[in-house]
CSV table of C-alpha atoms in Angstrom, one decimal:
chain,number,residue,atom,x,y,z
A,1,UNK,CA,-22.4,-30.1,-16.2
A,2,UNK,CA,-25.2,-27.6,-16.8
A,3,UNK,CA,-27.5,-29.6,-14.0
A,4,UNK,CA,-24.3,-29.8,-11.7
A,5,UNK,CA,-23.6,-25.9,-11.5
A,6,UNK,CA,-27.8,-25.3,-11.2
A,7,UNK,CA,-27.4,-27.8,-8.0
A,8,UNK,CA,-24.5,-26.1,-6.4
A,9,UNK,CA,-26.5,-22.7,-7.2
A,10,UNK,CA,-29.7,-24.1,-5.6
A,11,UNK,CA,-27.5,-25.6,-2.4
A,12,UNK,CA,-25.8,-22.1,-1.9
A,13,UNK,CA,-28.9,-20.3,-1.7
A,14,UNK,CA,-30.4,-22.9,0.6
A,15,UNK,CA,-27.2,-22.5,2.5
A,16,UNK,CA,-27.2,-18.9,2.7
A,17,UNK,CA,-31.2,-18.6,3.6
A,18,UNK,CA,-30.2,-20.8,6.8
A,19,UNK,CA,-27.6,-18.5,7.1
A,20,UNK,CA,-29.6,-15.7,7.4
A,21,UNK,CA,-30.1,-15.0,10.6
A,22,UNK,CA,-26.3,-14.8,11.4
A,23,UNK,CA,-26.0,-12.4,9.1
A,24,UNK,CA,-28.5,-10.5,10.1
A,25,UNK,CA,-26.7,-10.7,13.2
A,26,UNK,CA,-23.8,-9.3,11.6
A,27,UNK,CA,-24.7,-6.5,10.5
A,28,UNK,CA,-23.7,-4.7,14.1
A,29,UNK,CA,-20.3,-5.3,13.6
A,30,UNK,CA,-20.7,-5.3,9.4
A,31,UNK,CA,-17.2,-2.8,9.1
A,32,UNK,CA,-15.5,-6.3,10.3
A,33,UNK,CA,-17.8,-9.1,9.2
A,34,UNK,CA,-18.1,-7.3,5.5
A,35,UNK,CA,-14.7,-8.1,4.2
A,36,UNK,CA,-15.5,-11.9,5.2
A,37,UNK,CA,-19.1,-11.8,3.9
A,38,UNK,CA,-17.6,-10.4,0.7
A,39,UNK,CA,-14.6,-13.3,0.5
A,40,UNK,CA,-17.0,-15.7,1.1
A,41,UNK,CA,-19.8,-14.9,-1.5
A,42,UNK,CA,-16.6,-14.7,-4.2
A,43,UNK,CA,-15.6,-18.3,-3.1
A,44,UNK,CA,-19.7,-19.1,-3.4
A,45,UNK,CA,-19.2,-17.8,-7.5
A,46,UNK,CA,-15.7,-19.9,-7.8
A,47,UNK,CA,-18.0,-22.9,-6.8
A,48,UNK,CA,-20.6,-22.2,-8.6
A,49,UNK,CA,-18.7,-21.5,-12.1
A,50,UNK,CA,-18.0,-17.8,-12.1
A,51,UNK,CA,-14.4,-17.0,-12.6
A,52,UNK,CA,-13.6,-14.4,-9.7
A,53,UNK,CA,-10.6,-13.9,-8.2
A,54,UNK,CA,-9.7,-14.1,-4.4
A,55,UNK,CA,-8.8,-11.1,-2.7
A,56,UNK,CA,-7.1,-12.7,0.6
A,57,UNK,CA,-3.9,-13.7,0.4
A,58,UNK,CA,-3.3,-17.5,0.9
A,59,UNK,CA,-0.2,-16.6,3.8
A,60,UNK,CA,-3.0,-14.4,6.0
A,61,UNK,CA,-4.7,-15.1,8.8
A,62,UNK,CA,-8.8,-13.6,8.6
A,63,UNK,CA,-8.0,-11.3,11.3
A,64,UNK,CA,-4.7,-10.0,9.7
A,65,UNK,CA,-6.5,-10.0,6.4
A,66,UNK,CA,-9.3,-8.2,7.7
A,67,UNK,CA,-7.1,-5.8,9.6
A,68,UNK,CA,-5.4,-4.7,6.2
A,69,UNK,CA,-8.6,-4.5,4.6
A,70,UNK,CA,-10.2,-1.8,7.0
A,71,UNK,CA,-7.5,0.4,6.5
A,72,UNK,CA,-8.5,-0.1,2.2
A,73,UNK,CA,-10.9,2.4,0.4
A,74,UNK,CA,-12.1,-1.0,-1.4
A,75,UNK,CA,-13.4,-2.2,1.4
A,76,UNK,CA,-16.1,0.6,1.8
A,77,UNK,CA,-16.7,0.8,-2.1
A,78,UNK,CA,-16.7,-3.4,-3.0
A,79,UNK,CA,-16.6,-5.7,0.4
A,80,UNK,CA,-19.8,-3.3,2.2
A,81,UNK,CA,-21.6,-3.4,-0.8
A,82,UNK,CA,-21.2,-7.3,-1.4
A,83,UNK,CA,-22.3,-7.8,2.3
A,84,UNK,CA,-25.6,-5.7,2.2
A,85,UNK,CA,-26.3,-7.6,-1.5
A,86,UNK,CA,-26.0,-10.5,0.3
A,87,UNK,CA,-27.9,-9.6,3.4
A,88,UNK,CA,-31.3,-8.8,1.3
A,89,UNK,CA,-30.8,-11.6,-1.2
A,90,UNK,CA,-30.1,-14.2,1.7
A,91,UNK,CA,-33.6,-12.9,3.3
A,92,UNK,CA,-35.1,-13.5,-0.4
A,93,UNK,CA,-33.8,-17.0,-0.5
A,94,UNK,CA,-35.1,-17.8,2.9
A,95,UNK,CA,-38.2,-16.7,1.7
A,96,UNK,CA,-38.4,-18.7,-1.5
A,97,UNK,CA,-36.8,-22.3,-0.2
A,98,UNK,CA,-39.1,-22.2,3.4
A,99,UNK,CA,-43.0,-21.4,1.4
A,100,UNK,CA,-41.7,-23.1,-1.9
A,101,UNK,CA,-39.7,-26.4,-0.7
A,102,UNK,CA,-42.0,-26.6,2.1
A,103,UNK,CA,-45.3,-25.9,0.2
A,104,UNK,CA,-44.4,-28.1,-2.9
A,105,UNK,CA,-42.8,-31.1,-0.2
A,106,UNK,CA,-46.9,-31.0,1.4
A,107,UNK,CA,-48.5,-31.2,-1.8
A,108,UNK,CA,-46.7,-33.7,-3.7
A,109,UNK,CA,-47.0,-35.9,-0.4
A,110,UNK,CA,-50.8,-34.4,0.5
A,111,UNK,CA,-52.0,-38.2,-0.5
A,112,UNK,CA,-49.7,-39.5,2.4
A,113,UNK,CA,-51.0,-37.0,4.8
A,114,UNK,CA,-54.8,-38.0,3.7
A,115,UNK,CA,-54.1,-41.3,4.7
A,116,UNK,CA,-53.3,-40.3,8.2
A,117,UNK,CA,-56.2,-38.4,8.5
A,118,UNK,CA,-54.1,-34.8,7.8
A,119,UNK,CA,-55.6,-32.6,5.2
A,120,UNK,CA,-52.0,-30.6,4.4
A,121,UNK,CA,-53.3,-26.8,3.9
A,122,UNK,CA,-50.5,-24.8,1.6
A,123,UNK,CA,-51.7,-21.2,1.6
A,124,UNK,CA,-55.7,-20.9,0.8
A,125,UNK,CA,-55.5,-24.9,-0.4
A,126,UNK,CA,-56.8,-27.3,1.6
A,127,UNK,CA,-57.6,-30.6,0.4
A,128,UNK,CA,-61.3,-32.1,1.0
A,129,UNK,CA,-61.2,-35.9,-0.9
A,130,UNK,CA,-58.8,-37.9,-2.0
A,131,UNK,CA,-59.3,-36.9,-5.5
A,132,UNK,CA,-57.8,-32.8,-4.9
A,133,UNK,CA,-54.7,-34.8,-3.3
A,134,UNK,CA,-54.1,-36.7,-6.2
A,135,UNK,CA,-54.3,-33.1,-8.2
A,136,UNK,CA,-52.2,-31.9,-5.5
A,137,UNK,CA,-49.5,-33.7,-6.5
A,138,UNK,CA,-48.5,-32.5,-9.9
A,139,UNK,CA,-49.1,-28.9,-8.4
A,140,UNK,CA,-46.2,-29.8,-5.9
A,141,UNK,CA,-43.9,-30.7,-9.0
A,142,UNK,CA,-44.3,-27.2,-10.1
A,143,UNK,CA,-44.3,-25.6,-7.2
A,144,UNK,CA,-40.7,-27.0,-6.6
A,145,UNK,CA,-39.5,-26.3,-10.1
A,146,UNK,CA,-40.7,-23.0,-10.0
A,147,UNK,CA,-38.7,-22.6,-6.0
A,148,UNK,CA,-36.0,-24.1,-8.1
A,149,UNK,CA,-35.8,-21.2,-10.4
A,150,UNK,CA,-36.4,-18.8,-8.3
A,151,UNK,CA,-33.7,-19.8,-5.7
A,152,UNK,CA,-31.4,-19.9,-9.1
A,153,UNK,CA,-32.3,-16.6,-10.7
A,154,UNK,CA,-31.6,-15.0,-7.1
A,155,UNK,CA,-28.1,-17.1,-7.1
A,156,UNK,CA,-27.2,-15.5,-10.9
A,157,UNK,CA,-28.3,-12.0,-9.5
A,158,UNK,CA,-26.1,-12.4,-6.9
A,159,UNK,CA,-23.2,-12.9,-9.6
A,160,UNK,CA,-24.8,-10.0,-11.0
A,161,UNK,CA,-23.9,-7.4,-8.3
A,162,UNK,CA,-20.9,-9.1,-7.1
A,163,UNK,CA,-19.3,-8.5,-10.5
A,164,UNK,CA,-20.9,-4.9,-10.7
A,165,UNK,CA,-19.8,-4.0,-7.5
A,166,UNK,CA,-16.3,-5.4,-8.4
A,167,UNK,CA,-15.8,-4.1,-11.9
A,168,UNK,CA,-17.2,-0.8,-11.7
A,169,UNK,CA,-16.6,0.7,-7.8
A,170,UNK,CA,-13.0,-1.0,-7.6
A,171,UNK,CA,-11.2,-1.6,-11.1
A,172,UNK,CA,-8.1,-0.6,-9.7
A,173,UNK,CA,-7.7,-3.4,-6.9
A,174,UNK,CA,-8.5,-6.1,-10.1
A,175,UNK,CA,-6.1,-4.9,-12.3
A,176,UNK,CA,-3.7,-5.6,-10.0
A,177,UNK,CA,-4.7,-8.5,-9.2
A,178,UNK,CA,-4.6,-9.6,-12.7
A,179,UNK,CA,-1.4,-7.9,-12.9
A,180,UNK,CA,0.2,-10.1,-9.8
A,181,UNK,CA,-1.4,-13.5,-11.4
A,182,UNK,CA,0.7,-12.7,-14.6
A,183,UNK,CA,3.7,-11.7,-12.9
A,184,UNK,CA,3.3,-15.0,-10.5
A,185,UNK,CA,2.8,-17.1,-14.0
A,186,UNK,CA,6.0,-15.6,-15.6
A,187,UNK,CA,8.0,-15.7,-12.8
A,188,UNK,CA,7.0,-19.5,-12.3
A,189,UNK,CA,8.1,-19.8,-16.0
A,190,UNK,CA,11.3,-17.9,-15.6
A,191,UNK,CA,12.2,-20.0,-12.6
A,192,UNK,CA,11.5,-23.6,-14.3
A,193,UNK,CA,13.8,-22.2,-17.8
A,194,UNK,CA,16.5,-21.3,-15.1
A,195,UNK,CA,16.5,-24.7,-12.9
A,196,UNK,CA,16.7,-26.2,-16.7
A,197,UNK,CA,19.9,-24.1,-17.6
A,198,UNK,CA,21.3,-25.1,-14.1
A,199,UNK,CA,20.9,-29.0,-15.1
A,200,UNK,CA,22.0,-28.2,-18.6
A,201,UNK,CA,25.1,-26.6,-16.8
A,202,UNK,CA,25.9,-29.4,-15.4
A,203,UNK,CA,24.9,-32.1,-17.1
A,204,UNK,CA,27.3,-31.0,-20.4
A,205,UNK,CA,30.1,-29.3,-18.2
A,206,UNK,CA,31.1,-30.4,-14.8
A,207,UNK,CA,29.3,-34.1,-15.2
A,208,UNK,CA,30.6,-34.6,-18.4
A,209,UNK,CA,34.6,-33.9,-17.2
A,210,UNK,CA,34.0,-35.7,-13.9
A,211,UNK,CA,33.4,-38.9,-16.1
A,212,UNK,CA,36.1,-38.1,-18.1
A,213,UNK,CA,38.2,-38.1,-15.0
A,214,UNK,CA,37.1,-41.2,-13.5
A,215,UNK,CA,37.5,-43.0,-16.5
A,216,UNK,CA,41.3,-41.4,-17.0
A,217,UNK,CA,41.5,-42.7,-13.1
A,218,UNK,CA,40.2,-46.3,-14.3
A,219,UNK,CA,42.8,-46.2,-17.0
A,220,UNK,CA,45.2,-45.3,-14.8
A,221,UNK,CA,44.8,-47.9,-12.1
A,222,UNK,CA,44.8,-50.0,-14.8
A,223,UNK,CA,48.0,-49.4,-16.8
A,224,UNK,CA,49.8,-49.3,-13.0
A,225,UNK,CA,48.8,-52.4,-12.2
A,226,UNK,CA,49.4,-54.3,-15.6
A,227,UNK,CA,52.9,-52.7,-16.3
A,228,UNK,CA,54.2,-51.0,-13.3
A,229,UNK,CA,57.6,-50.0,-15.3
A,230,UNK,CA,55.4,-47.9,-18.2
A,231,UNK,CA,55.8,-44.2,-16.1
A,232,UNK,CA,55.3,-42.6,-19.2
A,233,UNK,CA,52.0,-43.7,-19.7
A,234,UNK,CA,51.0,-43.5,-16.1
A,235,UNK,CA,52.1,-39.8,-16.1
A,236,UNK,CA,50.5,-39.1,-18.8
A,237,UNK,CA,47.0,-40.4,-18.1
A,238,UNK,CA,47.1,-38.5,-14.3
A,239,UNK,CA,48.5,-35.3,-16.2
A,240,UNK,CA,45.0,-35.9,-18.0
A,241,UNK,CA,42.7,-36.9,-15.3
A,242,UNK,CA,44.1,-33.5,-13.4
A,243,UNK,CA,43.4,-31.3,-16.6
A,244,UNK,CA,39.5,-32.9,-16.5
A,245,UNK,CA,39.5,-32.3,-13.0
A,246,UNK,CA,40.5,-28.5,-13.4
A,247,UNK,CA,37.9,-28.1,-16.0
A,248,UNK,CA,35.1,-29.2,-13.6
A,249,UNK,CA,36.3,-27.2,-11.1
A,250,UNK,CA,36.3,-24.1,-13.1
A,251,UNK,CA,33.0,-24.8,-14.8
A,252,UNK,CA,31.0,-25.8,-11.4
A,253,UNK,CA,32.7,-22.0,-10.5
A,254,UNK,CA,31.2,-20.6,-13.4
A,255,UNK,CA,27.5,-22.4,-12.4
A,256,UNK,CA,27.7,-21.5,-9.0
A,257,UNK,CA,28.8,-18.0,-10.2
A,258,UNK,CA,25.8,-18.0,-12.8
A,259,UNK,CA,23.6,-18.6,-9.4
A,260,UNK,CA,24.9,-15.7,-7.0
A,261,UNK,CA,28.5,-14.6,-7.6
A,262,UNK,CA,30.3,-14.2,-4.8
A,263,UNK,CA,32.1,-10.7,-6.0
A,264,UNK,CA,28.3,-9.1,-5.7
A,265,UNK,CA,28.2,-9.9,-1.7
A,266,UNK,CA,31.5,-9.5,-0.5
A,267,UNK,CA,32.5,-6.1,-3.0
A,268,UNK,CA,28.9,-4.7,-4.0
A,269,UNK,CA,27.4,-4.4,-7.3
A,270,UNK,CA,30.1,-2.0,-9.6
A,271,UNK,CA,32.7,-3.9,-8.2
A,272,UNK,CA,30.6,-7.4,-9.4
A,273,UNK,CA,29.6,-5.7,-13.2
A,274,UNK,CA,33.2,-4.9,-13.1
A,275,UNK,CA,34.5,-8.5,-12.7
A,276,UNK,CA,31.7,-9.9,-15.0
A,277,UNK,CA,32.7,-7.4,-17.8
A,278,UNK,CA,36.5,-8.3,-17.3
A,279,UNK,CA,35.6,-12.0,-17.8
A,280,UNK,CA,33.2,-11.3,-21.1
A,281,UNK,CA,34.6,-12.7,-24.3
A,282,UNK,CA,33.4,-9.0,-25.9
A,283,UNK,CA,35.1,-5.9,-25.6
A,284,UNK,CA,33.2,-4.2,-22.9
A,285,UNK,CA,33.5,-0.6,-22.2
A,286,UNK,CA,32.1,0.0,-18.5
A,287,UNK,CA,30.9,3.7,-17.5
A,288,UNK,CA,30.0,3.3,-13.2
A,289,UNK,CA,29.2,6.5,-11.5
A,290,UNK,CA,27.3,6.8,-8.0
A,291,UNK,CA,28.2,4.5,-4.6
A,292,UNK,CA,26.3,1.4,-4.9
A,293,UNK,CA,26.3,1.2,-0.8
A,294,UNK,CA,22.6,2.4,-0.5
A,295,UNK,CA,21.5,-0.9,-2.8
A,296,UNK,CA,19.6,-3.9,-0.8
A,297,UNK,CA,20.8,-7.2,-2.1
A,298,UNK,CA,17.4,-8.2,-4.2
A,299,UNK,CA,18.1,-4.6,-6.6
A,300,UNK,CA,21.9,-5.3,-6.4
A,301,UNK,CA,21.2,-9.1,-7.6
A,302,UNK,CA,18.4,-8.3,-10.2
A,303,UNK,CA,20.6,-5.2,-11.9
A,304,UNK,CA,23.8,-8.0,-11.9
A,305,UNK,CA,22.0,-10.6,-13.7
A,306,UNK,CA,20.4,-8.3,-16.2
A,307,UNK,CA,23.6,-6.8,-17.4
A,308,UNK,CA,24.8,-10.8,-17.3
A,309,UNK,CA,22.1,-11.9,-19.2
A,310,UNK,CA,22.7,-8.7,-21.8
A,311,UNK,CA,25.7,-9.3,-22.2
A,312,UNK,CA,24.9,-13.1,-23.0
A,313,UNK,CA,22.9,-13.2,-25.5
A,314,UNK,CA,25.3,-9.8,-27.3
A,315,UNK,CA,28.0,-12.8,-27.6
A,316,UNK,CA,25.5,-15.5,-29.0
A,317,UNK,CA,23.4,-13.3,-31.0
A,318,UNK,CA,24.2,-9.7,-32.0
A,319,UNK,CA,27.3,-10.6,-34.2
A,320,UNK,CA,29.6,-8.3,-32.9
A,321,UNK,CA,32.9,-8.4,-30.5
A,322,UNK,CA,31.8,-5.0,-28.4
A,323,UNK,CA,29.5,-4.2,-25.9
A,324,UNK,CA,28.9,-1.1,-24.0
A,325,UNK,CA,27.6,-0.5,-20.3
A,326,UNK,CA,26.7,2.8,-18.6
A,327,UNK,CA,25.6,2.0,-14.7
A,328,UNK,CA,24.2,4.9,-12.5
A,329,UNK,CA,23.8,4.3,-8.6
A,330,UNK,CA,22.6,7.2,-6.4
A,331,UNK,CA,21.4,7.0,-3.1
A,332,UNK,CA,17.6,6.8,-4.3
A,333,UNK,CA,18.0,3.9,-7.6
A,334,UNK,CA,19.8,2.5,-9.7
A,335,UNK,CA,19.9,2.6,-13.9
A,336,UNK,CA,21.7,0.5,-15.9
A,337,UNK,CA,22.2,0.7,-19.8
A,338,UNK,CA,23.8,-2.4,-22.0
A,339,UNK,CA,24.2,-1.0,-25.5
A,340,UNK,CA,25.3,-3.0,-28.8
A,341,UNK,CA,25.9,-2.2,-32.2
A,342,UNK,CA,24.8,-5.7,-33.2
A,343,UNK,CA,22.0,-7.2,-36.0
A,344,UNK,CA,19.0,-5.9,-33.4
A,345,UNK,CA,15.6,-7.7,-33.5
A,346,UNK,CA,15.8,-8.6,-29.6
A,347,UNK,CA,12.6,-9.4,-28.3
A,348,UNK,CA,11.1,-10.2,-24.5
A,349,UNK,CA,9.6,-13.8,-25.0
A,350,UNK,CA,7.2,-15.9,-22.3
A,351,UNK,CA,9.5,-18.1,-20.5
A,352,UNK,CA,13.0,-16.7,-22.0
A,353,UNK,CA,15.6,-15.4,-19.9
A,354,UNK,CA,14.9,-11.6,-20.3
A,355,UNK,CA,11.3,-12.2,-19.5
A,356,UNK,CA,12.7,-13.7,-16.1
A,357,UNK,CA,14.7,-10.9,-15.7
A,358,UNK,CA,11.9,-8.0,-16.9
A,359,UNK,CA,9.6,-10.0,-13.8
A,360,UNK,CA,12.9,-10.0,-11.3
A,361,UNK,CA,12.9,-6.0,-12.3
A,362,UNK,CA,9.0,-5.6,-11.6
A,363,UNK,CA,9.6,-7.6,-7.9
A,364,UNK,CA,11.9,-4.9,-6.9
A,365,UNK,CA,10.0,-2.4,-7.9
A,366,UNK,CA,11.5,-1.6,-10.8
A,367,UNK,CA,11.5,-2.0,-14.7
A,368,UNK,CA,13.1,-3.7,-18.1
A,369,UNK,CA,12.5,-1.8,-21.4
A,370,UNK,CA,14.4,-3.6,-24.7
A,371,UNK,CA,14.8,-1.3,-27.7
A,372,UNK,CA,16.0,-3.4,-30.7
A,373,UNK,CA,15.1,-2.5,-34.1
A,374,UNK,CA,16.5,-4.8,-37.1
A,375,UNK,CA,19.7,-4.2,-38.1
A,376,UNK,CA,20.3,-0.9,-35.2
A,377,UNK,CA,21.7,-2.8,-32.3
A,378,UNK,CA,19.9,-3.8,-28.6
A,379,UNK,CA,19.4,-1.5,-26.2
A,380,UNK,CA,19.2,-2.9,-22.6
A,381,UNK,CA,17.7,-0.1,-20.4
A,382,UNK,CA,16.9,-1.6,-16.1
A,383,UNK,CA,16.0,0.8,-13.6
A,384,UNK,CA,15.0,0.2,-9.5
A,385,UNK,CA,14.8,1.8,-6.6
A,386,UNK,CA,17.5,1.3,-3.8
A,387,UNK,CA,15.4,-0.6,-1.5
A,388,UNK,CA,12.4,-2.2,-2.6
A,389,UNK,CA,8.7,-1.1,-2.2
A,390,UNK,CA,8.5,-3.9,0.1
């Protein structure tokens, strides 16, 4: 592995000496050929081992990536000085692989050239019998390994500056960036638990009732067809298959509900809260103020499912009947509050549904903050802004 990532080191220096001379060329127009200088050398480090992180996003085109990144401050402060790094040390690999590759190459094969009458002259060398060509050789050997190192040294110094230049001149553009490759991870984690509670759903609900009712339909072919004068029995078995059937109706509802409810579009989000406090097995006291008009349907949608998921997990896990919910819209956010009185000792778990929602909150611009000490209830506190940042 070691000899791999020194090879790829070696190659991208080779590379970027033949590439010298184009970017020498661009350094007339370097405001717009740094940012792709600079994205380039950080995909050179990827390859060649160095965990960096890539600053275009993978939906933008260069010239609308490079547009946005003129109008940035971190392009004067990381991308500019990535491209003049990368300018000099190109010129020094040019440098090193033309004399070294090329000197070591005519000494190790200085025998060859004897033979066909060439006496191959690297700097003040020059061969004069066939004896210096043979001592040539081993001098070419070293020559290249010492090319070798050089070319790699120059490659690890361009990690070097590229991570100085990175860290220190721009440490709020990588924090971030780290920031958004959590919040991508959870959110893919929060979105795989929730397609499994949609299967769940309907595996054990509306599956399991649907069977029941085909099977009460089976019976009930049956038992008409074998004794035609047994209405009792027939009656009965339909009465049943309908009662399965109702049941899968009403618990696909409650699924399709659980994915967008259709109170939150057509009647806004107090009116939705409203309805999914009225359906609660809890007690739920509900305290709306404000007009929740000025919400855009991603804050409405992440608010609703919070207060859903809240009130969840009070009836699973807090051991008590009551819940309370205070929910603020004005025409800038929105705050929510779900208060219990319950055992306490909630937490905000990788993958769990609250983490899911705490990520939705963040995507909107907004935040989740659980306050749950052992034994002195859950506190559920969401706010947003009305339309998001976005």
């Amino acid at each position: 592995m070691a000899q791999i990532r020194i090879a790829r080191r070696v190659l991208t220096e080779c590379i970027a000496a033949m590439a010298f001379p184009i970017l020498l060329l661009s350094i007339l127009v370097a405001p717009v050929s740094a940012p792709v200088v600079a994205e380039t050398d950080r995909s050179r480090a990827r390859w060649c081992g160095v965990e960096t992180m890539p600053l275009k996003p993978s939906d933008h085109s260069w010239a609308q990536w490079v547009v946005l990144r003129l109008r940035s401050r971190s392009m004067w402060r990381t991308d500019l000085p990535v491209f003049m790094t990368a300018v000099l040390l190109s010129a020094l690999s040019l440098l090193a692989a033309f004399f070294g590759f090329i000197g070591a190459a005519a000494l190790v094969f200085s025998p060859v050239f004897w033979l066909f009458g060439i006496a191959a002259q690297v700097g003040p060398f020059t061969p004069e019998s066939v004896g210096e060509t043979l001592l040539a050789m081993p001098a070419g050997i070293v020559l290249g390994a010492v090319t070798t190192t050089v070319l790699t040294g120059t490659s690890f110094l361009r990690d070097f500056l590229l991570r100085a230049f990175s860290r220190s001149r721009d440490p709020d553009l990588l924090a971030k960036l780290e920031e958004l490759r959590t919040s991508r991870a959870s959110l893919t984690a929060a979105f795989e638990f929730e397609r499994q509670r949609i299967e769940r759903d309907l595996h054990d609900g509306a599956q399991q009732e649907l069977v029941a009712v085909v099977m009460r339909l089976g019976m009930l072919e049956a038992t008409a067809t074998a004794a035609a004068a047994d209405q009792e029995r027939i009656v009965r078995l339909a009465r049943q298959a309908q009662a399965h059937a109702e049941r899968a109706l009403e618990r696909l509802r409650d699924t399709v509900r659980d994915i967008h409810p259709r109170e939150l579009s057509d009647l806004g989000l107090i009116a939705a809260v409203r309805e999914l406090a009225a359906r609660s097995p809890l007690r739920v006291e509900l305290t709306s103020t404000g007009d929740d008009a000025q919400l855009s349907s991603p804050t409405a949608t992440a608010v609703y499912f919070t207060v859903s998921e809240a009130l969840t997990n009070i009836s699973k896990h807090a051991g008590v009947g009551n819940a309370r919910i205070d929910l603020r819209c004005a025409t800038t956010d929105v705050h929510v509050r779900v208060h219990d009185d319950g055992v306490g000792g909630a937490r905000i778990e990788t993958g769990s549904g609250l983490a899911g929602l705490r990520e939705r909150m963040r995507s909107v611009g907004g935040n989740l903050e659980i306050l749950s000490p052992p034994g002195g209830g859950t506190l559920v506190v969401a706010s947003a802004p009305s339309q998001p940042p976005w």
